[in-house]
Coordinates of C-alpha atoms in Angstrom, one line a residue:
X1 CA 0.0 0.0 0.0
X2 CA 1.2 3.5 -0.8
X3 CA 1.8 5.6 2.3
X4 CA 2.1 9.4 2.0
X5 CA 3.5 9.8 5.5
X6 CA 6.3 7.4 6.3
X7 CA 8.1 6.4 9.5
X8 CA 11.7 7.3 10.0
X9 CA 12.8 3.7 9.4
X10 CA 10.7 3.4 6.2
X11 CA 12.1 6.7 4.9
X12 CA 15.7 5.5 5.5
X13 CA 15.0 2.2 3.9
X14 CA 13.4 3.8 0.9
X15 CA 16.3 6.3 0.5
X16 CA 18.7 3.4 -0.1
X17 CA 16.6 2.1 -3.0
X18 CA 16.4 4.2 -6.2
X19 CA 12.7 4.8 -6.9
X20 CA 10.5 7.3 -8.7
X21 CA 9.2 10.5 -7.1
X22 CA 6.7 10.2 -4.3
X23 CA 4.6 12.7 -6.2
X24 CA 4.5 10.4 -9.2
X25 CA 3.6 7.4 -7.1
X26 CA 0.7 9.4 -5.6
X27 CA -0.5 10.4 -9.0
X28 CA -0.3 6.8 -10.3
X29 CA -2.1 5.3 -7.3
X30 CA -4.8 8.0 -7.6
X31 CA -5.2 7.2 -11.2
X32 CA -5.4 3.5 -10.5
X33 CA -8.1 3.9 -7.8
X34 CA -10.2 6.3 -9.9
X35 CA -9.9 4.1 -13.0
X36 CA -10.9 1.0 -10.9
X37 CA -13.9 2.9 -9.5
X38 CA -15.0 4.1 -12.9
X39 CA -14.8 0.7 -14.5
X40 CA -16.7 -0.9 -11.6
X41 CA -19.4 1.8 -11.8
X42 CA -19.7 1.3 -15.6
X43 CA -20.1 -2.5 -15.2
X44 CA -22.6 -2.1 -12.3
X45 CA -24.6 0.4 -14.4
X46 CA -24.7 -2.0 -17.3
X47 CA -25.9 -4.9 -15.1
X48 CA -28.4 -2.8 -13.2
X49 CA -30.0 -1.5 -16.4
X50 CA -30.7 -5.1 -17.5
X51 CA -31.8 -6.5 -14.2
X52 CA -35.3 -7.3 -15.6
X53 CA -33.8 -9.6 -18.3
X54 CA -34.6 -13.2 -17.1
X55 CA -34.3 -16.6 -18.7
X56 CA -37.1 -19.3 -18.6
X57 CA -36.1 -20.3 -15.1
X58 CA -36.2 -16.8 -13.8
X59 CA -32.5 -16.4 -13.6
X60 CA -30.9 -13.1 -14.6
X61 CA -29.3 -13.1 -18.0
X62 CA -26.7 -10.4 -17.2
X63 CA -24.6 -10.7 -14.1
X64 CA -21.1 -9.8 -12.9
X65 CA -18.4 -12.4 -13.6
X66 CA -15.3 -11.5 -11.6
X67 CA -12.4 -9.7 -13.1
X68 CA -10.3 -10.0 -16.3
X69 CA -6.6 -10.8 -16.2
X70 CA -4.5 -7.8 -14.8
X71 CA -2.8 -5.6 -17.4
X72 CA -0.9 -2.4 -17.4
X73 CA -2.1 0.7 -19.3
X74 CA 0.1 3.6 -20.2
X75 CA -1.5 7.0 -19.6
X76 CA -0.3 10.6 -18.7
X77 CA 0.2 9.5 -15.1
X78 CA 2.5 6.7 -16.2
X79 CA 2.0 2.9 -16.2
X80 CA -1.2 2.1 -14.3
X81 CA -2.1 -1.5 -13.3
X82 CA -5.7 -2.3 -14.2
X83 CA -8.0 -5.2 -13.1
X84 CA -11.1 -4.7 -15.2
X85 CA -14.4 -6.2 -14.1
X86 CA -16.1 -8.7 -16.3
X87 CA -19.8 -9.1 -17.2
X88 CA -21.5 -12.4 -18.2
X89 CA -24.1 -11.4 -20.7
X90 CA -26.2 -14.5 -21.8
X91 CA -28.5 -12.6 -24.1
X92 CA -28.5 -13.5 -27.8
X93 CA -28.7 -11.0 -30.7
X94 CA -31.7 -12.1 -32.7
X95 CA -30.3 -10.7 -35.9
X96 CA -26.9 -12.4 -35.8
X97 CA -27.5 -15.3 -33.4
X98 CA -24.4 -14.3 -31.5
X99 CA -24.0 -13.7 -27.7
X100 CA -24.1 -10.0 -26.8
X101 CA -21.0 -8.6 -25.0
X102 CA -20.3 -5.9 -22.5
X103 CA -17.8 -3.5 -24.0
X104 CA -16.3 -0.9 -21.8
X105 CA -16.3 2.6 -23.3
X106 CA -13.6 3.7 -20.7
X107 CA -11.1 0.9 -21.4
X108 CA -11.6 -1.1 -24.6
X109 CA -10.4 -4.7 -24.5
X110 CA -7.5 -4.0 -26.8
X111 CA -6.3 -0.8 -25.1
X112 CA -2.8 -0.8 -23.8
X113 CA -2.2 3.0 -23.8
X114 CA -4.4 6.1 -23.7
X115 CA -5.0 8.1 -26.9
X116 CA -2.9 10.9 -25.5
X117 CA 0.1 8.7 -25.3
X118 CA -0.6 7.5 -28.8
X119 CA -0.6 11.1 -30.0
X120 CA 2.7 12.0 -28.1
X121 CA 4.7 9.2 -29.7
X122 CA 4.4 10.5 -33.3
X123 CA 4.8 14.1 -32.1
X124 CA 8.1 13.3 -30.5
X125 CA 9.3 11.4 -33.5
X126 CA 8.3 14.2 -35.9
X127 CA 10.2 16.7 -33.8
X128 CA 13.5 14.9 -33.8
X129 CA 13.4 11.9 -31.4
X130 CA 14.7 8.9 -33.3
X131 CA 13.0 5.5 -33.0
X132 CA 15.8 3.9 -31.0
X133 CA 15.7 6.7 -28.4
X134 CA 12.1 6.1 -27.3
X135 CA 12.8 3.5 -24.7
X136 CA 15.7 5.3 -22.8
X137 CA 13.9 8.7 -23.1
X138 CA 10.5 7.6 -21.9
X139 CA 10.9 4.5 -19.8
X140 CA 11.7 6.4 -16.6
X141 CA 9.1 9.0 -17.3
X142 CA 6.2 6.5 -17.9
X143 CA 7.4 3.7 -15.6
X144 CA 7.5 1.1 -18.4
X145 CA 9.0 0.5 -21.8
X146 CA 5.9 -1.4 -23.2
X147 CA 4.8 0.0 -26.5
X148 CA 7.8 2.2 -27.0
X149 CA 9.8 0.1 -29.4
X150 CA 11.1 1.3 -32.8
X151 CA 8.6 -1.0 -34.5
X152 CA 5.9 1.2 -33.1
X153 CA 7.3 4.2 -35.0
X154 CA 7.8 2.1 -38.1
X155 CA 4.0 1.2 -38.1
X156 CA 3.2 4.9 -37.6
X157 CA 5.4 5.9 -40.7
X158 CA 3.5 3.3 -42.8
X159 CA 0.2 4.8 -41.6
X160 CA 1.3 8.3 -42.4
X161 CA 2.3 7.2 -45.9
X162 CA -1.2 5.8 -46.4
X163 CA -2.8 9.1 -45.1
X164 CA -0.6 11.2 -47.4
X165 CA -1.5 9.1 -50.5
X166 CA -5.2 9.4 -49.6
X167 CA -4.9 13.2 -49.1
X168 CA -3.4 13.8 -52.5
X169 CA -6.3 11.9 -54.1
X170 CA -9.2 13.7 -52.4
X171 CA -11.9 15.6 -54.3
X172 CA -11.2 19.3 -54.6
X173 CA -14.4 20.3 -56.4
X174 CA -16.2 21.3 -53.1
X175 CA -13.6 23.8 -52.1
X176 CA -12.4 27.1 -53.6
X177 CA -8.9 28.5 -53.2
X178 CA -8.8 32.2 -54.0
X179 CA -5.1 32.7 -53.2
X180 CA -2.3 30.1 -53.3
X181 CA 1.3 30.0 -52.3
X182 CA 3.7 27.7 -54.1
X183 CA 7.2 26.7 -53.1
X184 CA 9.6 23.8 -52.9
X185 CA 12.0 22.4 -50.4
X186 CA 15.0 20.1 -50.9
X187 CA 15.5 17.4 -48.2
X188 CA 18.5 15.0 -47.9
X189 CA 17.7 11.3 -48.0
X190 CA 20.0 9.1 -45.9
X191 CA 19.8 6.0 -47.9
X192 CA 19.7 7.5 -51.4
X193 CA 22.0 9.8 -53.4
X194 CA 19.3 12.1 -54.8
X195 CA 17.6 14.7 -52.7
X196 CA 13.8 14.8 -52.1
X197 CA 12.2 17.9 -53.7
X198 CA 8.9 18.6 -52.0
X199 CA 6.5 20.7 -54.1
X200 CA 3.8 22.3 -51.9
X201 CA 0.7 24.3 -52.6
X202 CA -1.1 26.1 -49.7
X203 CA -4.4 28.0 -50.4
X204 CA -6.8 30.5 -48.9
X205 CA -10.5 29.5 -49.0
X206 CA -13.3 31.9 -49.5
X207 CA -13.9 32.1 -45.8
X208 CA -10.3 33.3 -45.3
X209 CA -8.8 30.1 -43.8
X210 CA -5.6 28.6 -45.0
X211 CA -5.0 25.0 -45.7
X212 CA -2.7 22.6 -47.5
X213 CA -3.9 22.0 -51.1
X214 CA -1.5 19.3 -52.2
X215 CA 2.0 17.9 -51.7
X216 CA 4.2 16.0 -54.1
X217 CA 7.7 14.8 -54.9
X218 CA 9.1 16.6 -57.9
X219 CA 12.4 16.7 -59.9
X220 CA 14.3 19.9 -59.0
X221 CA 11.2 22.1 -59.2
X222 CA 11.0 21.5 -63.0
X223 CA 8.2 22.8 -65.2
X224 CA 7.0 19.3 -65.8
X225 CA 6.9 18.4 -62.1
X226 CA 4.9 21.5 -61.3
X227 CA 2.6 20.9 -64.3
X228 CA 1.9 17.4 -63.2
X229 CA 1.0 18.6 -59.7
X230 CA -1.3 21.4 -61.0
X231 CA -2.9 19.1 -63.7
X232 CA -3.6 16.5 -61.0
X233 CA -5.2 19.2 -58.8
X234 CA -7.3 20.4 -61.7
X235 CA -8.4 16.9 -62.6
X236 CA -9.6 16.5 -59.0
X237 CA -11.8 19.6 -59.3
X238 CA -9.5 22.5 -58.2
X239 CA -10.6 25.9 -59.6
X240 CA -8.1 28.4 -60.9
X241 CA -6.9 30.7 -58.0
X242 CA -7.3 34.4 -58.4
X243 CA -3.7 35.0 -57.5
X244 CA -0.6 32.8 -57.0
X245 CA 2.4 33.8 -54.9
X246 CA 5.8 32.2 -55.4
X247 CA 9.5 32.8 -55.7
X248 CA 11.4 33.4 -59.0
X249 CA 11.6 29.6 -59.9
X250 CA 10.7 29.6 -63.6
X251 CA 9.3 26.0 -63.5
X252 CA 6.2 26.9 -61.4
X253 CA 5.2 30.0 -63.4
X254 CA 5.5 28.1 -66.8
X255 CA 3.4 25.3 -65.4
X256 CA 0.8 27.8 -64.0
X257 CA 0.5 29.6 -67.3
X258 CA -0.2 26.2 -69.0
X259 CA -2.7 24.8 -66.5
X260 CA -4.3 27.9 -65.0
X261 CA -3.6 30.7 -67.6
X262 CA -6.2 33.0 -66.0
X263 CA -4.5 33.1 -62.6
X264 CA -2.5 36.3 -61.8
X265 CA 1.1 36.1 -60.6
X266 CA 2.9 37.9 -57.9
X267 CA 6.5 37.4 -56.7
X268 CA 7.7 36.8 -53.2
X269 CA 9.5 39.9 -51.9
X270 CA 11.5 37.9 -49.4
X271 CA 13.2 35.9 -52.1
X272 CA 13.5 38.9 -54.4
X273 CA 15.3 41.0 -51.7
X274 CA 17.8 38.1 -51.2
X275 CA 18.4 38.0 -55.0
X276 CA 19.0 41.8 -55.2
X277 CA 21.4 41.8 -52.2
X278 CA 23.4 39.0 -53.7
X279 CA 24.1 41.3 -56.6
X280 CA 25.3 44.1 -54.4
X281 CA 28.4 44.5 -52.2
X282 CA 27.8 44.2 -48.5
X283 CA 28.6 47.8 -47.9
X284 CA 25.5 48.7 -50.0
X285 CA 23.2 46.3 -48.2
X286 CA 21.8 48.8 -45.6
X287 CA 20.9 51.4 -48.1
X288 CA 19.5 48.8 -50.5
X289 CA 17.3 47.3 -47.8
X290 CA 15.9 50.7 -46.9
X291 CA 15.3 51.5 -50.6
X292 CA 13.6 48.2 -51.2
X293 CA 11.4 48.6 -48.2
X294 CA 10.1 51.9 -49.7
X295 CA 8.9 49.8 -52.6
X296 CA 7.2 46.8 -51.0
X297 CA 6.0 48.8 -48.0
X298 CA 4.7 51.8 -49.9
X299 CA 1.3 53.4 -49.3
X300 CA 0.0 52.5 -52.7
X301 CA 1.2 51.5 -56.2
X302 CA 1.9 55.1 -57.2
X303 CA 4.3 55.6 -54.3
X304 CA 5.8 52.2 -55.0
X305 CA 6.6 53.1 -58.6
X306 CA 8.2 56.3 -57.4
X307 CA 10.3 54.3 -55.0
X308 CA 11.4 52.0 -57.8
X309 CA 12.5 55.0 -59.8
X310 CA 14.5 56.2 -56.8
X311 CA 16.1 52.8 -56.4
X312 CA 17.1 52.8 -60.1
X313 CA 18.7 56.2 -59.8
X314 CA 20.5 55.3 -56.6
X315 CA 22.0 51.9 -57.8
X316 CA 21.5 51.8 -61.6
X317 CA 24.8 53.4 -62.6
X318 CA 27.0 51.0 -60.6
X319 CA 24.9 47.9 -60.0
X320 CA 22.6 47.6 -63.1
X321 CA 22.2 43.8 -62.5
X322 CA 20.6 44.4 -59.1
X323 CA 18.2 47.0 -60.5
X324 CA 17.3 44.7 -63.4
X325 CA 16.1 42.1 -60.9
X326 CA 13.5 44.5 -59.8
X327 CA 12.5 46.1 -63.1
X328 CA 12.2 42.8 -65.0
X329 CA 9.5 41.5 -62.6
X330 CA 8.0 44.9 -61.7
X331 CA 4.4 44.1 -62.7
X332 CA 4.4 40.8 -60.8
X333 CA 6.2 42.3 -57.7
X334 CA 3.5 45.1 -57.4
X335 CA 0.5 42.9 -58.3
X336 CA -0.5 42.7 -54.7
X337 CA -1.5 46.4 -54.7
X338 CA -4.5 45.4 -56.8
X339 CA -6.0 43.4 -53.9
X340 CA -7.4 44.4 -50.5
X341 CA -5.0 46.3 -48.4
X342 CA -5.7 44.0 -45.5
X343 CA -4.3 41.1 -47.5
X344 CA -1.1 42.8 -48.6
X345 CA 0.9 41.4 -45.7
X346 CA -0.1 37.9 -46.7
X347 CA 0.5 38.3 -50.5
X348 CA 4.0 39.9 -50.4
X349 CA 5.8 36.7 -49.4
X350 CA 5.6 32.9 -49.4
X351 CA 5.9 33.0 -45.6
X352 CA 3.0 30.5 -45.0
X353 CA 5.2 27.9 -46.6
X354 CA 8.6 29.1 -45.4
X355 CA 7.5 29.1 -41.7
X356 CA 5.9 25.7 -42.0
X357 CA 9.0 24.2 -43.8
X358 CA 11.2 25.4 -40.9
X359 CA 9.7 22.6 -38.9
X360 CA 10.4 20.1 -41.6
X361 CA 14.0 21.4 -41.9
X362 CA 14.5 21.1 -38.1
X363 CA 13.4 17.4 -38.1
X364 CA 15.5 16.4 -41.1
X365 CA 18.5 18.2 -39.7
X366 CA 18.4 16.3 -36.5
X367 CA 17.9 12.9 -38.1
X368 CA 20.1 13.6 -41.1
X369 CA 17.2 13.2 -43.4
X370 CA 14.5 10.5 -43.7
X371 CA 15.4 7.0 -44.9
X372 CA 13.5 7.1 -48.1
X373 CA 11.6 9.6 -50.3
X374 CA 8.2 8.0 -49.3
X375 CA 9.1 8.4 -45.6
X376 CA 10.2 12.0 -46.2
X377 CA 7.0 12.8 -48.0
X378 CA 4.9 11.3 -45.3
X379 CA 6.8 13.0 -42.5
X380 CA 6.5 16.4 -44.2
X381 CA 2.8 15.9 -44.7
X382 CA 2.2 15.1 -41.0
X383 CA 4.3 18.1 -39.9
X384 CA 2.5 20.5 -42.3
X385 CA -0.9 19.1 -41.2
X386 CA 0.1 19.6 -37.5
X387 CA 1.2 23.2 -38.3
X388 CA -2.1 23.8 -40.2
X389 CA -4.0 23.6 -36.9
X390 CA -2.2 26.8 -35.7
X391 CA -2.5 28.8 -39.0
X392 CA -4.7 31.9 -38.6
X393 CA -7.0 33.2 -41.2
X394 CA -6.0 36.1 -43.4
X395 CA -6.9 39.6 -42.3
X396 CA -10.4 40.8 -43.2
X397 CA -11.5 37.3 -44.3
X398 CA -14.8 38.6 -45.6
X399 CA -13.0 40.4 -48.4
X400 CA -11.7 37.1 -49.9
X401 CA -15.2 36.3 -51.3
X402 CA -15.2 39.7 -53.0
X403 CA -11.9 39.0 -54.7
X404 CA -13.3 35.7 -56.0
X405 CA -16.4 37.5 -57.1
X406 CA -14.3 39.8 -59.3
X407 CA -14.6 43.0 -57.3
X408 CA -12.1 45.7 -58.3
X409 CA -9.6 47.0 -55.8
X410 CA -7.4 50.0 -56.5
X411 CA -4.6 50.7 -54.1
X412 CA -6.1 48.2 -51.6
X413 CA -9.6 49.8 -51.6
X414 CA -12.8 48.5 -53.1
X415 CA -14.0 50.4 -56.1
X416 CA -17.8 50.6 -55.6
X417 CA -18.7 52.3 -58.9
X418 CA -17.0 53.3 -62.2
X419 CA -16.8 57.0 -62.5
X420 CA -16.9 56.9 -66.3
X421 CA -20.2 55.0 -66.2
X422 CA -21.8 57.3 -63.6
X423 CA -24.0 59.1 -66.2
X424 CA -25.0 55.9 -68.0
X425 CA -26.1 53.8 -65.1
X426 CA -29.3 54.7 -63.4
X427 CA -29.3 53.9 -59.7
X428 CA -31.9 51.7 -58.1
X429 CA -34.3 53.6 -55.8
X430 CA -34.7 52.1 -52.3
X431 CA -36.8 54.5 -50.4
X432 CA -34.8 57.8 -50.2
X433 CA -31.5 55.9 -50.7
X434 CA -29.8 55.3 -54.1
X435 CA -27.8 52.1 -54.5
X436 CA -25.5 51.6 -57.4
X437 CA -26.5 48.4 -59.3
X438 CA -22.8 47.6 -59.9
X439 CA -22.2 47.6 -56.1
X440 CA -25.2 45.3 -55.6
X441 CA -24.0 43.0 -58.3
X442 CA -20.6 42.7 -56.7
X443 CA -22.1 42.0 -53.3
X444 CA -24.5 39.4 -54.6
X445 CA -21.8 37.6 -56.5
X446 CA -19.6 37.6 -53.4
X447 CA -22.2 36.0 -51.1
X448 CA -23.2 33.6 -53.9
X449 CA -19.5 32.6 -54.1
X450 CA -19.8 31.5 -50.4
X451 CA -23.1 29.8 -50.9
X452 CA -21.6 27.4 -53.4
X453 CA -19.4 25.8 -50.7
X454 CA -20.0 24.0 -47.4
X455 CA -18.2 26.7 -45.3
X456 CA -18.5 27.6 -41.6
X457 CA -19.7 31.1 -42.6
X458 CA -22.4 30.0 -45.0
X459 CA -25.1 31.3 -42.6
X460 CA -23.3 34.7 -42.5
X461 CA -23.1 34.8 -46.3
X462 CA -26.8 34.0 -46.7
X463 CA -27.8 36.7 -44.2
X464 CA -25.6 39.2 -46.0
X465 CA -27.4 38.2 -49.2
X466 CA -30.7 38.9 -47.5
X467 CA -29.6 42.4 -46.4
X468 CA -28.7 43.2 -50.0
X469 CA -32.1 42.0 -51.2
X470 CA -33.8 44.0 -48.5
X471 CA -32.0 47.2 -49.5
X472 CA -33.2 46.6 -53.1
X473 CA -36.8 46.2 -51.9
X474 CA -36.9 42.6 -52.8
X475 CA -38.7 41.3 -49.7
X476 CA -39.3 37.8 -51.1
X477 CA -35.7 37.3 -51.9
X478 CA -34.6 38.8 -48.6
X479 CA -37.0 36.5 -46.6
X480 CA -35.7 33.4 -48.5
X481 CA -32.1 34.3 -47.7
X482 CA -32.8 35.1 -44.0
X483 CA -34.6 31.7 -43.6
X484 CA -31.7 30.0 -45.3
X485 CA -29.3 31.6 -42.8
X486 CA -31.5 30.4 -40.0
X487 CA -31.3 26.8 -41.4
X488 CA -27.5 27.1 -41.4
X489 CA -27.4 28.2 -37.7
X490 CA -27.2 32.0 -38.1
X491 CA -29.8 34.1 -36.3
X492 CA -32.2 35.6 -38.9
X493 CA -32.9 38.7 -36.9
X494 CA -33.2 41.6 -37.2
X495 CA -33.8 40.9 -40.9
X496 CA -37.1 39.1 -40.5
X497 CA -38.4 41.8 -38.2
X498 CA -37.5 44.5 -40.8
X499 CA -39.3 42.5 -43.5
X500 CA -42.4 42.5 -41.4
X501 CA -42.0 46.2 -40.8
X502 CA -41.7 46.8 -44.6
X503 CA -44.9 44.9 -45.0
X504 CA -46.5 47.3 -42.5
X505 CA -47.1 44.5 -40.0
X506 CA -45.7 46.7 -37.1
X507 CA -47.2 44.5 -34.3
X508 CA -45.6 41.3 -35.6
X509 CA -42.3 43.2 -36.2
X510 CA -42.2 44.5 -32.6
X511 CA -43.1 41.0 -31.3
X512 CA -40.3 39.2 -33.2
X513 CA -37.6 41.8 -32.4
X514 CA -38.5 41.8 -28.7
X515 CA -38.4 38.0 -28.7
X516 CA -34.9 38.1 -30.2
X517 CA -33.7 40.6 -27.6
X518 CA -35.1 38.4 -24.8
X519 CA -32.5 35.7 -25.5
X520 CA -30.4 35.7 -22.3
X521 CA -27.4 34.2 -24.2
X522 CA -26.8 37.3 -26.3
X523 CA -23.8 39.4 -25.4
X524 CA -23.6 43.1 -25.8
X525 CA -22.2 43.0 -29.4
X526 CA -25.0 40.7 -30.5
X527 CA -27.6 43.0 -28.9
X528 CA -26.0 45.9 -30.8
X529 CA -27.1 44.2 -34.1
X530 CA -30.7 44.1 -32.9
X531 CA -31.2 47.5 -31.2
X532 CA -31.2 49.7 -34.3
X533 CA -34.0 47.6 -35.7
X534 CA -36.0 47.8 -32.4
X535 CA -35.6 51.6 -32.5
X536 CA -36.8 51.8 -36.1
X537 CA -39.8 49.5 -35.4
X538 CA -40.7 51.3 -32.1
X539 CA -40.7 54.7 -33.8
X540 CA -42.9 53.3 -36.6
X541 CA -45.3 52.2 -33.8
X542 CA -45.0 55.7 -32.2
X543 CA -43.6 54.1 -29.1
X544 CA -40.9 56.6 -28.1
X545 CA -40.5 55.2 -24.7
X546 CA -39.3 51.8 -26.0
X547 CA -37.2 53.5 -28.6
X548 CA -35.6 55.7 -25.9
X549 CA -34.6 52.7 -23.8
X550 CA -33.1 51.0 -26.9
X551 CA -31.2 54.2 -27.8
X552 CA -29.8 54.5 -24.3
X553 CA -28.6 50.8 -24.3
X554 CA -27.0 51.3 -27.8
X555 CA -25.2 54.4 -26.6
X556 CA -23.9 52.5 -23.6
X557 CA -22.5 49.7 -25.8
X558 CA -20.9 52.2 -28.1
X559 CA -19.2 53.9 -25.2
X560 CA -17.8 50.6 -24.0
X561 CA -16.4 49.4 -27.4
X562 CA -15.9 52.7 -29.0
X563 CA -15.8 51.6 -32.7
X564 CA -16.7 54.1 -35.4
X565 CA -19.6 51.9 -36.6
X566 CA -21.1 51.5 -33.1
X567 CA -20.7 55.2 -32.3
X568 CA -22.3 56.1 -35.7
X569 CA -25.2 53.8 -35.1
X570 CA -25.8 55.3 -31.6
X571 CA -25.6 58.9 -33.0
X572 CA -28.0 58.0 -35.8
X573 CA -30.5 56.4 -33.4
X574 CA -30.4 59.4 -31.0
X575 CA -30.8 61.8 -34.0
X576 CA -33.8 59.9 -35.3
X577 CA -35.4 59.8 -31.8
X578 CA -34.9 63.6 -31.3
X579 CA -36.4 64.3 -34.8
X580 CA -39.4 62.2 -33.8
X581 CA -39.8 64.2 -30.6
X582 CA -39.6 67.5 -32.6
X583 CA -36.1 68.5 -31.5
X584 CA -34.8 69.1 -35.0
X585 CA -31.8 71.2 -34.0
X586 CA -30.5 68.4 -31.7
X587 CA -31.3 65.9 -34.4
X588 CA -29.2 67.8 -37.0
X589 CA -26.2 67.8 -34.6
X590 CA -26.5 64.0 -33.9
X591 CA -27.2 63.0 -37.6
X592 CA -24.3 65.2 -38.8
X593 CA -22.0 63.3 -36.4
X594 CA -23.4 60.0 -37.5
X595 CA -22.8 60.8 -41.2
X596 CA -19.1 61.7 -40.4
X597 CA -18.6 58.5 -38.5
X598 CA -20.2 56.3 -41.1
X599 CA -17.9 57.8 -43.7
X600 CA -15.0 57.1 -41.3
X601 CA -16.2 53.5 -41.1
X602 CA -16.3 53.4 -44.9
X603 CA -20.0 52.6 -45.1
X604 CA -21.5 54.7 -47.9
X605 CA -25.0 53.2 -47.6
X606 CA -25.4 54.1 -43.9
X607 CA -23.8 57.6 -44.6
X608 CA -26.5 58.1 -47.3
X609 CA -29.2 57.2 -44.8
X610 CA -27.9 59.7 -42.3
X611 CA -27.8 62.3 -45.1
X612 CA -31.4 61.6 -46.0
X613 CA -32.6 61.9 -42.4
X614 CA -30.5 65.1 -42.0
X615 CA -32.4 66.6 -44.9
X616 CA -35.7 65.8 -43.1
X617 CA -34.4 67.6 -40.0
X618 CA -33.5 70.7 -42.0
X619 CA -37.0 70.6 -43.7
X620 CA -38.5 70.5 -40.2
X621 CA -36.7 73.8 -39.4
X622 CA -37.9 75.3 -42.7
X623 CA -34.4 75.3 -44.2
X624 CA -35.3 74.0 -47.6
X625 CA -32.1 75.2 -49.4
X626 CA -29.9 73.2 -47.0
X627 CA -32.2 70.2 -47.2
X628 CA -31.9 70.1 -51.0

């Protein structure tokens, strides 16, 4: 029996015998007792649930039957001895004619180690612990060497190879990659003369998440190797990306132009800077780095072009080769400026691949390379998949769908309308607000792009589609989209309440918005989505008291979070309430502030609504000229 408090004689006797920590022994003994109690409770519950099952003689069909043979199970607490209870189940399955069996959900019959230990072993191997080092490294820690042999790792490698082969054969028709990064890495093979050349594609889906697209073994990043990889991805249903990012390796770009000619190209600045510095003396490196940073980190493409000119003037006379490395690929190097500014940091380099490959390089450096190309490919696949769990989505992920939809971005900002078509296109009237049809088309195409795929944000996309239809005055289309969002797990309010209000069913609108606000699980930000609609509905019902409470709550939330959009919504709501009460002067002050804040938040639609209500306030004061 384990004793926490020992006598002096026992302590002296124990001190002469090398043993594990008393703390570890307490943890293992506690784990043993708790596991034994849990297994006994599980078996007893099984037997008690079938106590009414009797045979022809009135004897119970399900009874306890002693204990199974003792065994040792490895878990996080170390090696724990287990004496699992047995159950004698005499019932017969009518469908198969076989005896039914009690199967423990806590400790399956085949289990010799916990799933966590099963996860740790491949993780240690992938991060540099060789198969022969498992026993000496973990035997003292776990209290046993069972299940730690090199053959365990060999079986894992075989399993990883099967997983990698299945991965590169999966269907790609149900996913859409808008951006993709391409790069290769060369890994030494211990038992072969040739190196392993890993060709990797990582993509960004329309919800902004990054994931590995495919991985293959190529021959020195040749055009044919890349073309085989891209053709295979296309056969499996991969759609042409909007933009591909890579280094200056000519093989990939030639293959891309053949397989996906519509995909735009942009070069990795990290690799380009290294190439430029290699063509310059070290004494010129500091000045060159600063000059290059003025290009890739410029405010917009115009400033970047000016920085390129300055770089050429500074180094062109003495180091023409270095300048040529920039000017020859200038269009590709500056292509990222034609995409959302929030995405520039992701599109300037192939860092998603480089940072992931650092793990692969670390493992292969420690073990001096895998034993074969198949093992190296499987090992790289598992390391990348493990790293993928930690990848964050791109900044402003909602803009990725707009890129796929074909929206135009100039210097990182969305172009909502073509100035040269302003006199040709007649805007769609939605109440007192005018919405450019081109903007609506872009928005609808963007959310339709998300609807086509089974993405986590499909409900959000469907709700956004409903908002666009509602602003157009298409109540049926809006209702269909809001209900679809609800099916996908996204709250359809305040959209459904605003539809009821548009149909002049004020009572139903008030009832549904109040029911939505009564949800106790909503946090403040979730309530801030509903409060503007409650204010609008309450004012339509001439209920200024309810509207006033909602305005006060919205102002309180805006004061806590302080974003421009929330402050604009609070100012607009207060201005609308003041106008309803007849305080036009105060309404003008509030609505003017709301309009400025909406412009700051880059929301032209809400700014236009504030402008329209501002005009009503000026008309209430008799100031017709300002209102017009």
